[in-house]
Tab-separated table of C-alpha atoms and ligand atoms in Angstrom:
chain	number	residue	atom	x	y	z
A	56	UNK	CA	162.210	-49.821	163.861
A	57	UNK	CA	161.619	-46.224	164.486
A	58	UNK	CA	158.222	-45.048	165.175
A	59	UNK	CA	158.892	-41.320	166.570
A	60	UNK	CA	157.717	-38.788	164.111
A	61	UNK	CA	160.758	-37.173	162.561
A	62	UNK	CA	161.666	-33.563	163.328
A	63	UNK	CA	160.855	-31.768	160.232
A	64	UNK	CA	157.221	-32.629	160.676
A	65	UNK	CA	157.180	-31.746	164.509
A	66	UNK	CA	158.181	-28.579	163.229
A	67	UNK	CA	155.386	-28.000	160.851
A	68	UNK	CA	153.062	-29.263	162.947
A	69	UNK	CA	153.765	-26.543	165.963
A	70	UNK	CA	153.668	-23.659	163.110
A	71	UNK	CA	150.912	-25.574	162.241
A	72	UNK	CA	149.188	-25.345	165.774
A	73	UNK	CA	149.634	-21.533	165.775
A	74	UNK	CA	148.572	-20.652	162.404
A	75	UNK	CA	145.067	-22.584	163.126
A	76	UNK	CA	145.078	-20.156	166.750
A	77	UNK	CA	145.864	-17.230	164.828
A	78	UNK	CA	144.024	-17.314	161.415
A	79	UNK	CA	141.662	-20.440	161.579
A	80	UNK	CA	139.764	-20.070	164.783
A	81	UNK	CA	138.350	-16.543	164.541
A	82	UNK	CA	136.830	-17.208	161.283
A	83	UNK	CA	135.629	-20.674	162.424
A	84	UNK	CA	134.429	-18.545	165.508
A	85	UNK	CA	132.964	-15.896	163.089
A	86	UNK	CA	130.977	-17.978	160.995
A	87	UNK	CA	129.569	-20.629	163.273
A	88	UNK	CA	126.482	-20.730	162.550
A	89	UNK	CA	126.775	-20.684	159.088
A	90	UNK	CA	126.742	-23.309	156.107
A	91	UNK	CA	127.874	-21.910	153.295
A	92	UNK	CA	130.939	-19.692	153.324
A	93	UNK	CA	131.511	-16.563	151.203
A	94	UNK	CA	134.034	-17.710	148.142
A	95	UNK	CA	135.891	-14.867	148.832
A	96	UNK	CA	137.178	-15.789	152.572
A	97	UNK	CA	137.902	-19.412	151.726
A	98	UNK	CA	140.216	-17.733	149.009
A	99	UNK	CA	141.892	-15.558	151.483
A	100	UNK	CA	142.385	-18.345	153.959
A	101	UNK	CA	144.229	-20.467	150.851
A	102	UNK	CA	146.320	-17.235	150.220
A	103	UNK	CA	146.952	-17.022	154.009
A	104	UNK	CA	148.017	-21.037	154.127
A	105	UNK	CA	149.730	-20.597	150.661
A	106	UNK	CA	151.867	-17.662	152.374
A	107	UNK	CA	152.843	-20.116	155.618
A	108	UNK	CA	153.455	-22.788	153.813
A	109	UNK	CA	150.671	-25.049	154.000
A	110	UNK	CA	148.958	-25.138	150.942
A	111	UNK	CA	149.812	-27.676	148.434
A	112	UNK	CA	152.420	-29.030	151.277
A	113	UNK	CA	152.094	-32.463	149.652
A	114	UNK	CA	153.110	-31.256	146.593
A	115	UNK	CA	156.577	-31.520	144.875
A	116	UNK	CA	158.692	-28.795	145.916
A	117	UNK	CA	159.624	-28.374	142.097
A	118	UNK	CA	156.157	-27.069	141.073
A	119	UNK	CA	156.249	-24.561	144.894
A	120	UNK	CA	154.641	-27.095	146.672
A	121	UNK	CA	156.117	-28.177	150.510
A	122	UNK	CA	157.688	-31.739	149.586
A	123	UNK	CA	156.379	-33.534	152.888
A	124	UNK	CA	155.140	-36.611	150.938
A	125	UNK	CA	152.441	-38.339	152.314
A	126	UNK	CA	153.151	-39.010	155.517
A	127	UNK	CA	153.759	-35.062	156.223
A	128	UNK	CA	150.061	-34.522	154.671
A	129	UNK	CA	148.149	-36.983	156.671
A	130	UNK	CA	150.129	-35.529	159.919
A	131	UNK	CA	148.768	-32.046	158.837
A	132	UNK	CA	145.342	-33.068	158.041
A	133	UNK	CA	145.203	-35.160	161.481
A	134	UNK	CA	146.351	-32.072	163.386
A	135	UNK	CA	143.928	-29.482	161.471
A	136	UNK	CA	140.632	-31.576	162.651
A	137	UNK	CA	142.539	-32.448	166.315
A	138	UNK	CA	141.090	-28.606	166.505
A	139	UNK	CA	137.897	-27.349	166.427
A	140	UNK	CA	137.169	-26.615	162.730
A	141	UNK	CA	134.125	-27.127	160.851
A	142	UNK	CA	134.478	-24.672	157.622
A	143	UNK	CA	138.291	-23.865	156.616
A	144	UNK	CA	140.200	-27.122	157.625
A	145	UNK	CA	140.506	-28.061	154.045
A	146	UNK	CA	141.506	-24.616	152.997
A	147	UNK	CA	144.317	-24.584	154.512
A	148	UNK	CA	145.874	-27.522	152.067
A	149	UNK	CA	143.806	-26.999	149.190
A	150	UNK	CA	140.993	-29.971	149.487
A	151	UNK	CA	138.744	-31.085	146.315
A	152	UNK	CA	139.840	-27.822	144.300
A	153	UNK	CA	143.148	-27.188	145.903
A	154	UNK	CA	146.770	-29.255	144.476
A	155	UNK	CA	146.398	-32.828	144.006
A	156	UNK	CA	149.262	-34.775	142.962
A	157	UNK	CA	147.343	-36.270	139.807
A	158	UNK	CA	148.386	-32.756	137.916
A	159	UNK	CA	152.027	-33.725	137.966
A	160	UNK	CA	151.094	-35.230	134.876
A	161	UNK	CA	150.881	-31.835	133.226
A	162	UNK	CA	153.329	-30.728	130.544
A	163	UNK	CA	155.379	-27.950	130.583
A	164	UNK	CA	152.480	-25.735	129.062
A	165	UNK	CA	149.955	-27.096	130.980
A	166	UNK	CA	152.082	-26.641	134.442
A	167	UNK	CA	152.137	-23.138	133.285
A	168	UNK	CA	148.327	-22.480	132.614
A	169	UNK	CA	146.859	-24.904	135.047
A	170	UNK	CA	149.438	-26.152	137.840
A	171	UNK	CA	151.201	-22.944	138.848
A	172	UNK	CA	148.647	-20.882	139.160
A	173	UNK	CA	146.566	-23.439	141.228
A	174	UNK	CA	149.164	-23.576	143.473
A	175	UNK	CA	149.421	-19.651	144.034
A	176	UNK	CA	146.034	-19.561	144.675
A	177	UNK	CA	145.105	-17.873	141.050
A	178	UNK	CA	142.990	-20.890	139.708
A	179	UNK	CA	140.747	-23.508	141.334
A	180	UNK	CA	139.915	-26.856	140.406
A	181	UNK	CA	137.665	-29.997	140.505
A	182	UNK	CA	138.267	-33.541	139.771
A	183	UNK	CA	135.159	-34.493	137.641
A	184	UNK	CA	134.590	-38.297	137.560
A	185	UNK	CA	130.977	-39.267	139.042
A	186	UNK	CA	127.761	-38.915	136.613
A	187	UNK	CA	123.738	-39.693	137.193
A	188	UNK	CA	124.698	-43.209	135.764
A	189	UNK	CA	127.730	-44.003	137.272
A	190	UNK	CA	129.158	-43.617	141.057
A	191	UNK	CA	130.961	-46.615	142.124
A	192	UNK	CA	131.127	-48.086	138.817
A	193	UNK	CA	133.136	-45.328	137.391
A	194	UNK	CA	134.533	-47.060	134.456
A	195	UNK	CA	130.548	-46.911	133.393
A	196	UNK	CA	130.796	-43.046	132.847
A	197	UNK	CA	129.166	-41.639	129.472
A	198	UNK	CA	130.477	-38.748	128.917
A	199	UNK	CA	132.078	-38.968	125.424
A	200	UNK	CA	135.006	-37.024	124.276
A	201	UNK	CA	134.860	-37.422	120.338
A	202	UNK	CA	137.765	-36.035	118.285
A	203	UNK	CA	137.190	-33.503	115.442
A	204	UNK	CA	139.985	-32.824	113.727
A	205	UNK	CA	142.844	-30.787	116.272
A	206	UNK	CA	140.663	-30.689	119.059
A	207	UNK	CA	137.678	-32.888	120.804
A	208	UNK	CA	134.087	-32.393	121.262
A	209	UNK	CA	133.034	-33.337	124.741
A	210	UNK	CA	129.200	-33.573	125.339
A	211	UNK	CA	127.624	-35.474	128.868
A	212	UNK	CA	127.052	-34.364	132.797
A	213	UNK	CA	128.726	-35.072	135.666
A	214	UNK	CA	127.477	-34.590	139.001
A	215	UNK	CA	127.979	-34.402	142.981
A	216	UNK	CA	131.322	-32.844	141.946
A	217	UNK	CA	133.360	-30.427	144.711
A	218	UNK	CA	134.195	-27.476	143.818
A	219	UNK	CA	133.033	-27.369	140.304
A	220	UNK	CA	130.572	-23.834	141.259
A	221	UNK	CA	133.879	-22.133	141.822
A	222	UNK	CA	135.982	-24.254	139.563
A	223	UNK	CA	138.121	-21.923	136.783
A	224	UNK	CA	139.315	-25.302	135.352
A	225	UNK	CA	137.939	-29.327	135.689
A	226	UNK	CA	139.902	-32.903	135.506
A	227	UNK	CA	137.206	-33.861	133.224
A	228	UNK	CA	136.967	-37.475	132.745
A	229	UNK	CA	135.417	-38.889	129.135
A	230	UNK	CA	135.409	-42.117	126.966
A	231	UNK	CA	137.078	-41.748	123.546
A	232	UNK	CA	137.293	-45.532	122.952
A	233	UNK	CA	133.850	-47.180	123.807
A	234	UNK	CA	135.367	-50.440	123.569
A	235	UNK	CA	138.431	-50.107	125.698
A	236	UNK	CA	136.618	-48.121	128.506
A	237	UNK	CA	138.963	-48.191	131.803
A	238	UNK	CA	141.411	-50.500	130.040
A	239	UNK	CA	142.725	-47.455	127.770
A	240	UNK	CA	139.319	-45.393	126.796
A	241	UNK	CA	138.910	-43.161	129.043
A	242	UNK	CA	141.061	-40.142	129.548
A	243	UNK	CA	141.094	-37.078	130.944
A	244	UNK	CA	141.300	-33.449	130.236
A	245	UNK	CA	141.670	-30.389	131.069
A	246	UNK	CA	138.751	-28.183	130.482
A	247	UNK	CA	138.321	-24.196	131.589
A	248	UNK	CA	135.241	-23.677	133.004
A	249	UNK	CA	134.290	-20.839	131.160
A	250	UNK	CA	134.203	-22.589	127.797
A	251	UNK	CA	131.087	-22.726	125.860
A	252	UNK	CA	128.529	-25.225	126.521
A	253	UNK	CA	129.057	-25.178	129.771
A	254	UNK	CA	126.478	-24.950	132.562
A	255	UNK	CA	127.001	-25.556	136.548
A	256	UNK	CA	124.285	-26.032	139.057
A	257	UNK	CA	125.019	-25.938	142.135
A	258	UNK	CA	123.905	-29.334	144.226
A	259	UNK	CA	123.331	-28.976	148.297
A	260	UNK	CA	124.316	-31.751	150.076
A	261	UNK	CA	123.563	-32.749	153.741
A	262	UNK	CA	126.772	-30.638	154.339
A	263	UNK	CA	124.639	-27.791	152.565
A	264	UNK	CA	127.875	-25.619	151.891
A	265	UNK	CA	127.251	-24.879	148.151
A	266	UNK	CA	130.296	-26.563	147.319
A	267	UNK	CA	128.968	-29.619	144.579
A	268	UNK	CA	128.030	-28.800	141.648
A	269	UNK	CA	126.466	-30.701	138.310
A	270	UNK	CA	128.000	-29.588	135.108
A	271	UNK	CA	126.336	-30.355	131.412
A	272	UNK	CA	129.057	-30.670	128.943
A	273	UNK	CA	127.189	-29.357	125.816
A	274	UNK	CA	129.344	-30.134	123.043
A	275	UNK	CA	132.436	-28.235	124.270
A	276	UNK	CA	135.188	-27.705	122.154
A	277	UNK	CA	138.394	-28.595	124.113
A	278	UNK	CA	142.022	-28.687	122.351
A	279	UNK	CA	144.152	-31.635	122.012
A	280	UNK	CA	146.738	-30.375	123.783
A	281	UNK	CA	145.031	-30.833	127.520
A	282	UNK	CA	144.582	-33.966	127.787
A	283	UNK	CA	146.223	-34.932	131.129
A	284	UNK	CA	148.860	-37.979	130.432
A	285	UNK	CA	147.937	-39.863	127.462
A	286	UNK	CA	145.032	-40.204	125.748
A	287	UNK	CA	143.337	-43.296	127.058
A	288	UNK	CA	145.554	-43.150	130.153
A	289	UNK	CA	142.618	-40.982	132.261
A	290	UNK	CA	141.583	-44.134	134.801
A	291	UNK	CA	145.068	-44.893	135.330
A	292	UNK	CA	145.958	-41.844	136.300
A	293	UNK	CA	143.137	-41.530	138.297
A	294	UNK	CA	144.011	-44.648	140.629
A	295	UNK	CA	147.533	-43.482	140.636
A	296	UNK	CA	147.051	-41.326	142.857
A	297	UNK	CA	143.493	-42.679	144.784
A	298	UNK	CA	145.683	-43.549	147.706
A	299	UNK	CA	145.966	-39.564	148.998
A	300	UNK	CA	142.054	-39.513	149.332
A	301	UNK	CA	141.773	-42.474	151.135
A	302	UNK	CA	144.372	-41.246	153.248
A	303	UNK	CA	143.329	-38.235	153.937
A	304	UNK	CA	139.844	-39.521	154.306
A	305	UNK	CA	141.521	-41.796	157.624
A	306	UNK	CA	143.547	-38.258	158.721
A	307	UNK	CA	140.577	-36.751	158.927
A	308	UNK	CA	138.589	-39.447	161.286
A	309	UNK	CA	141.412	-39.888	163.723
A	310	UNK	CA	141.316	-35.959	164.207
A	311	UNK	CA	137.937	-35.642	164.672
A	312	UNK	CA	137.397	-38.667	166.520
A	313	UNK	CA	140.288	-36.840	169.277
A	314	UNK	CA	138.018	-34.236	169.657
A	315	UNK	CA	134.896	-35.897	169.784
A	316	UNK	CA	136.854	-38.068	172.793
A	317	UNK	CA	138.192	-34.796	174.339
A	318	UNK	CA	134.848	-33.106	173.827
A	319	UNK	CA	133.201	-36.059	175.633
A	320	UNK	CA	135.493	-36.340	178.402
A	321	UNK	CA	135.274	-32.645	179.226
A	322	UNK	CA	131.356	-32.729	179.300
A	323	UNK	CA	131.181	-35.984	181.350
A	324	UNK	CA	133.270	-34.276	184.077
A	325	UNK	CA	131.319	-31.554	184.466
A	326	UNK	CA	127.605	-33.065	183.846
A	327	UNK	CA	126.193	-34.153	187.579
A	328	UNK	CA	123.290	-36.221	187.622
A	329	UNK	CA	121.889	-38.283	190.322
A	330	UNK	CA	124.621	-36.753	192.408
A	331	UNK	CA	127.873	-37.563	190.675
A	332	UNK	CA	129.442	-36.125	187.190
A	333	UNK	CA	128.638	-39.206	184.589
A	334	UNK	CA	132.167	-39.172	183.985
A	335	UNK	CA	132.009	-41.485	187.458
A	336	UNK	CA	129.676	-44.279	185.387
A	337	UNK	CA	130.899	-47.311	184.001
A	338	UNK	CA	128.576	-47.072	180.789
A	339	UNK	CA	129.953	-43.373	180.248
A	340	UNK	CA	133.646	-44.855	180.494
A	341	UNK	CA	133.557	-47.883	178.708
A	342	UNK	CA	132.053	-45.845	175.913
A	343	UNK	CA	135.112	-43.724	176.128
A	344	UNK	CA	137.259	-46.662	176.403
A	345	UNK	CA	136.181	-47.969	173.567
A	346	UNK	CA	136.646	-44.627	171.363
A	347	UNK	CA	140.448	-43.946	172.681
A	348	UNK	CA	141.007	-47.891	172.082
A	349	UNK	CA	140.068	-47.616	168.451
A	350	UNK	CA	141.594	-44.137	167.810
A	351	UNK	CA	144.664	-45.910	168.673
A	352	UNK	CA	144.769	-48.298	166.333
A	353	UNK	CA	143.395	-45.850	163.119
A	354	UNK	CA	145.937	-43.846	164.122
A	355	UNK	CA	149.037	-45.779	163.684
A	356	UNK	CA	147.101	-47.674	160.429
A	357	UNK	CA	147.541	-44.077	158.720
A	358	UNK	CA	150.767	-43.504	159.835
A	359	UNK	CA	152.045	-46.699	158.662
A	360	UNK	CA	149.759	-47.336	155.342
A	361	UNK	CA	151.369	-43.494	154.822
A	362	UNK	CA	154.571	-44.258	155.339
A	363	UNK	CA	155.011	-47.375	152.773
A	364	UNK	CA	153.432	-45.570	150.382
A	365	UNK	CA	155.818	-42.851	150.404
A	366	UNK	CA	158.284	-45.818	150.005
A	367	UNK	CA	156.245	-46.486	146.664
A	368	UNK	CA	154.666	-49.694	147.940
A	369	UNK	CA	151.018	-50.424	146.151
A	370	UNK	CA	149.180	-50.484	149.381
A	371	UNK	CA	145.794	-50.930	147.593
A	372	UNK	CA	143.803	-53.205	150.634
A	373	UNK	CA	145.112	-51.352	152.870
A	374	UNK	CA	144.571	-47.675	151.902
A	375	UNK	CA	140.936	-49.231	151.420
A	376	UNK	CA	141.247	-50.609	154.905
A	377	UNK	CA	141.823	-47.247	156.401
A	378	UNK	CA	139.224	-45.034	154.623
A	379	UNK	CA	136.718	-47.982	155.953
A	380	UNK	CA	137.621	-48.321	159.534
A	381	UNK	CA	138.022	-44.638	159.649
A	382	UNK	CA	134.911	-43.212	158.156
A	383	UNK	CA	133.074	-45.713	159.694
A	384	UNK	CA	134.626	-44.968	163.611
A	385	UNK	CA	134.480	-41.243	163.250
A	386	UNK	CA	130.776	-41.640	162.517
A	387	UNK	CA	130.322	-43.727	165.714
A	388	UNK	CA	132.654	-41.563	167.505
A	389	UNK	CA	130.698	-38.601	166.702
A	390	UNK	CA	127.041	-40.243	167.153
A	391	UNK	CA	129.147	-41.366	170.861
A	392	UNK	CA	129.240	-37.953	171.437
A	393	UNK	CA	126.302	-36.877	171.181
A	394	UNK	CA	124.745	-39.569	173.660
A	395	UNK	CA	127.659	-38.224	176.293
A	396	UNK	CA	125.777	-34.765	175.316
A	397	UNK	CA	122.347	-36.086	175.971
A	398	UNK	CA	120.105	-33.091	174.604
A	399	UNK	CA	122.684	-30.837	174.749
A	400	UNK	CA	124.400	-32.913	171.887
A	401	UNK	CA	121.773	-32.147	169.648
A	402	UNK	CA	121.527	-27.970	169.871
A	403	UNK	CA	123.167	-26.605	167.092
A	404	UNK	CA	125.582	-24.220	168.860
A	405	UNK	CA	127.337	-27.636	170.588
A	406	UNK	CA	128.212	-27.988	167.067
A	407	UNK	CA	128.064	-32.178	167.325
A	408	UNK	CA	124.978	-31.964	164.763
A	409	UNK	CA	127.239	-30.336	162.169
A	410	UNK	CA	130.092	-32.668	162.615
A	411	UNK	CA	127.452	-35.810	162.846
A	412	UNK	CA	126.126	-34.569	158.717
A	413	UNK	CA	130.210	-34.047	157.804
A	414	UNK	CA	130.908	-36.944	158.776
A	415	UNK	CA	128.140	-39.235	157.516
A	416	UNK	CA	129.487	-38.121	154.303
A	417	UNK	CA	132.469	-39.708	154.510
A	418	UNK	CA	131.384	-43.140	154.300
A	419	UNK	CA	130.246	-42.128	150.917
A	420	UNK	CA	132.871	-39.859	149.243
A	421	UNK	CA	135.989	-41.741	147.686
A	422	UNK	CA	134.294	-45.214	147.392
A	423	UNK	CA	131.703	-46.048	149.501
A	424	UNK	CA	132.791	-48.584	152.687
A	425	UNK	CA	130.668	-51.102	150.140
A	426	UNK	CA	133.104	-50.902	147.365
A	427	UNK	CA	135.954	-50.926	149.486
A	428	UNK	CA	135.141	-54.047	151.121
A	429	UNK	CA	135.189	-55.041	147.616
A	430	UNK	CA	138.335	-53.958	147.395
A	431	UNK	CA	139.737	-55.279	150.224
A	432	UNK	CA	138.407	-58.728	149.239
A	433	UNK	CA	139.570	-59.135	145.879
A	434	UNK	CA	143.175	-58.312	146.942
A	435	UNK	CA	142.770	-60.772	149.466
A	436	UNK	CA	141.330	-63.443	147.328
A	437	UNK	CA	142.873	-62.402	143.882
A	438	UNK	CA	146.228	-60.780	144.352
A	439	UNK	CA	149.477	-62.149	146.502
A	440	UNK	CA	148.602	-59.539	149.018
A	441	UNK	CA	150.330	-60.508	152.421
A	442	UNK	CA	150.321	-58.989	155.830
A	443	UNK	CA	153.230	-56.638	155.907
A	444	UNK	CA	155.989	-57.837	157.654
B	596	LIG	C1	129.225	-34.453	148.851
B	596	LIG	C2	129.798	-35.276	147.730
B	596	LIG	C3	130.935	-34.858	147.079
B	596	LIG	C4	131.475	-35.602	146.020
B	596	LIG	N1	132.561	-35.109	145.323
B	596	LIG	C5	132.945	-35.742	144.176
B	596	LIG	C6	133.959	-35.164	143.336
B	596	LIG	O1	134.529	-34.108	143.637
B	596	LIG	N2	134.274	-35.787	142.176
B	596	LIG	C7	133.678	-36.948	141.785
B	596	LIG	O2	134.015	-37.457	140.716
B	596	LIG	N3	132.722	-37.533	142.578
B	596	LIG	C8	132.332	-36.955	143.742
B	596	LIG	N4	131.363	-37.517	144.544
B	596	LIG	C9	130.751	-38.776	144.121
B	596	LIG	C10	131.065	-39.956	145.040
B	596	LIG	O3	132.369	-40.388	144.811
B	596	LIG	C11	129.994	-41.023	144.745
B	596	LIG	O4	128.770	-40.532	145.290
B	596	LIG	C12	130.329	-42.364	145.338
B	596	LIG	O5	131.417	-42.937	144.665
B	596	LIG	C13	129.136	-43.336	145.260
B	596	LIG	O6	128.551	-43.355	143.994
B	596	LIG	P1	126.950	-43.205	143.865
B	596	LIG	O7	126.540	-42.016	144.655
B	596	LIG	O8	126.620	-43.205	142.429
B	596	LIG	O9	126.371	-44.489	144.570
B	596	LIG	P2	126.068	-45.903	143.837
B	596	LIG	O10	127.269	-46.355	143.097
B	596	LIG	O11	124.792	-45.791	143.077
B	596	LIG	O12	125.849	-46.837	145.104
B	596	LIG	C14	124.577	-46.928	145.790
B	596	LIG	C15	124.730	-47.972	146.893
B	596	LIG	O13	125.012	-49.250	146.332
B	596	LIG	C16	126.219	-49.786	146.863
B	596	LIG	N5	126.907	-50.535	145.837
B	596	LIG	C17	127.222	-50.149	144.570
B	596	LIG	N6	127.859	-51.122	143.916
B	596	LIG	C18	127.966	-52.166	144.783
B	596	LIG	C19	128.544	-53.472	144.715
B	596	LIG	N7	129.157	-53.901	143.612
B	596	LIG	N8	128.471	-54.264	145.813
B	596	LIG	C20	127.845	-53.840	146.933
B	596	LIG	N9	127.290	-52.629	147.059
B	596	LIG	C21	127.350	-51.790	146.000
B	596	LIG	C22	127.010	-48.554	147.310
B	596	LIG	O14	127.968	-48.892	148.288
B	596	LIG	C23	125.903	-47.674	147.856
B	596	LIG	O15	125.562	-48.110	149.150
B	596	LIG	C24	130.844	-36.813	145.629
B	596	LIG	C25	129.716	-37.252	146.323
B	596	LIG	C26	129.179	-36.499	147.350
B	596	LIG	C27	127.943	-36.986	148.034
């Protein structure tokens, strides 16, 4: 068994490491304070990543994209949140309306008009599943796509969706069999934003960075020729490829739960009270100790969970497992921090607050740690899953 991270991603890592020095951190610096970030700049720090390499890295290097599989993209997604970003982190591979691996489903003509140009930066996306009526229960959705002659008629709303406000095409998802629903009546198309009937208001979360939207599908005309896959293939296709969210998702928390430790350690060695820097107290330490101890262990459960499924293993419990244990530890990690901070902790310009709201949201976005329990319990009660050996 080898567990030392192979040289090509070392590689990317350090250019990596300098392109967050060099392009990241000033803006991050620049706009601090702020929530919501000019379109504009998020679209120049995509062209920037695009340029070195980054964007769309998980991405087949047959439609441009850098070929690092899975394990490369959690490795890059770790590292970017190992630093102290807040806003452009997810720029720099793409995020909700960057390259996701569900478009290599296109056709030739739609890899022309949708993929390509997403992955030079010309288009952005959203994947458009949630509605009012249906969250966790996706297979619920309403939406209906109804065919009329050539082309369908697509009429319903979706909501909470990222990206959609800046979105120049959706992965619209739709039933066009009632009866068959997830088991073949659902599928999903491509839709460009700018087609009539369609209306976009934007939805402010707790993240408040303008980036949701709800969209009203008012009997909009779409062509038969983008649907994504087959018709009645749109769920399947969706849980294809669910395993790079959760992934990420699990990325994400072991970065930020580094820097929450590092923040923490570097505050309790300088904060004196009673005479001695708390870093000296058993209750600071043991808090500390307890953060490093479970950082360990997310840690190597992304690595590993990301390295079988690059070997095309099924993984399903255990991507769930991952996107539990680590959105639920980064939001004790970061809610850790903040006690280290006492007061301090809680100003805005510490910028714990901020990273306390992104994080809460994680327990929340791609399955909520509910429904993945659920998940995790029906493969252990209803599938042969086994401990991997
Ligand atoms: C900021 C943000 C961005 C998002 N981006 C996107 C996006 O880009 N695209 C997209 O399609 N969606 C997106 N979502 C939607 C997200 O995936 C859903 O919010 C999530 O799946 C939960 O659905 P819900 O909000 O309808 O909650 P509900 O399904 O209504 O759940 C409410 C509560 O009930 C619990 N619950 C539900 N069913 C069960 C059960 N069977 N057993 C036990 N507990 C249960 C849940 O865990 C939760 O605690 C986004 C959401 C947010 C907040």
């Amino acid at each position: 068994m080898n567990l030392r991270i192979g040289e090509e991603y070392e590689i990317m890592l350090q250019n990596l490491r300098r392109f967050i020095k060099k392009e990241i951190i000033p803006l991050e610096e620049k706009y601090f304070m702020e929530d919501e970030i000019p379109w504009e700049v998020r679209l120049e720090v995509r062209r920037k990543a695009r340029e070195a390499g980054f964007y769309g890295i998980h991405m087949p290097e047959e439609v441009g994209g850098g070929g690092m599989g899975i394990l490369g993209f959690v490795l890059l997604v770790e590292e970017i949140n190992r630093h102290e970003t807040y806003h452009f982190g997810a720029d720099i591979y793409g995020g909700a309306g960057g390259p996701t691996p569900i478009l290599l489903a296109c056709n030739k003509q739609q890899r022309e008009k949708y993929l390509l140009p997403l992955m030079n930066v010309e288009k952005a996306t959203c994947f458009a599943l949630t509605e009012p009526g249906a969250g966790s229960d996706a297979a619920n959705i309403q939406t209906r796509a109804q065919k009329d002659g050539n082309d369908y008629i697509i009429t319903g709303t979706k909501h909470f969706i990222t990206g959609s406000p800046h979105a120049d095409f959706a992965m619209v998802f739709a039933v066009t069999d009632p009866e068959k629903r997830a088991r073949g009546g659902i599928t999903c198309f491509l839709v460009d934003m700018d087609s009539p009937g369609i209306t976009v208001n934007v939805q402010n979360s707790i993240i408040r960075d303008g980036l949701a939207g709800e969209i009203h599908f008012d009997e909009v005309r779409v062509p038969q020729e983008n649907i994504l896959g087959e018709e009645g293939a749109g769920f399947k296709l969706a849980m294809e490829w669910i395993s790079h969210g959760r992934l990420s998702i699990g990325a994400t928390a072991a970065g930020v739960t580094e820097r929450m430790l590092r923040k923490s350690i570097e505050y309790a060695k300088q904060r004196v009270t009673f005479g001695k820097p708390i870093a000296q107290r058993q209750a600071i330490q043991w808090m500390l100790a307890d953060m490093s101890t479970e950082l360990e262990c997310l840690r190597w459960m992304v690595y590993w969970t990301a390295w079988r499924v690059d070997r095309g293993e099924r993984c399903r419990a255990e991507t769930s497992m991952v996107k539990l244990f680590g959105s639920e530890l980064v939001w004790r990690a970061v809610d850790t921090a903040i006690q280290i901070h006492g007061g301090m902790g809680l100003m805005r310009e510490v910028g714990l607050e901020r990273m306390l709201r992104k994080m809460r949201a994680l327990r929340i976005v791609e399955g909520t740690s509910e429904i993945h329990r659920r998940t995790i319990a029906r493969e252990i009660f209803e599938k042969e899953w086994r401990w991997a050996s």
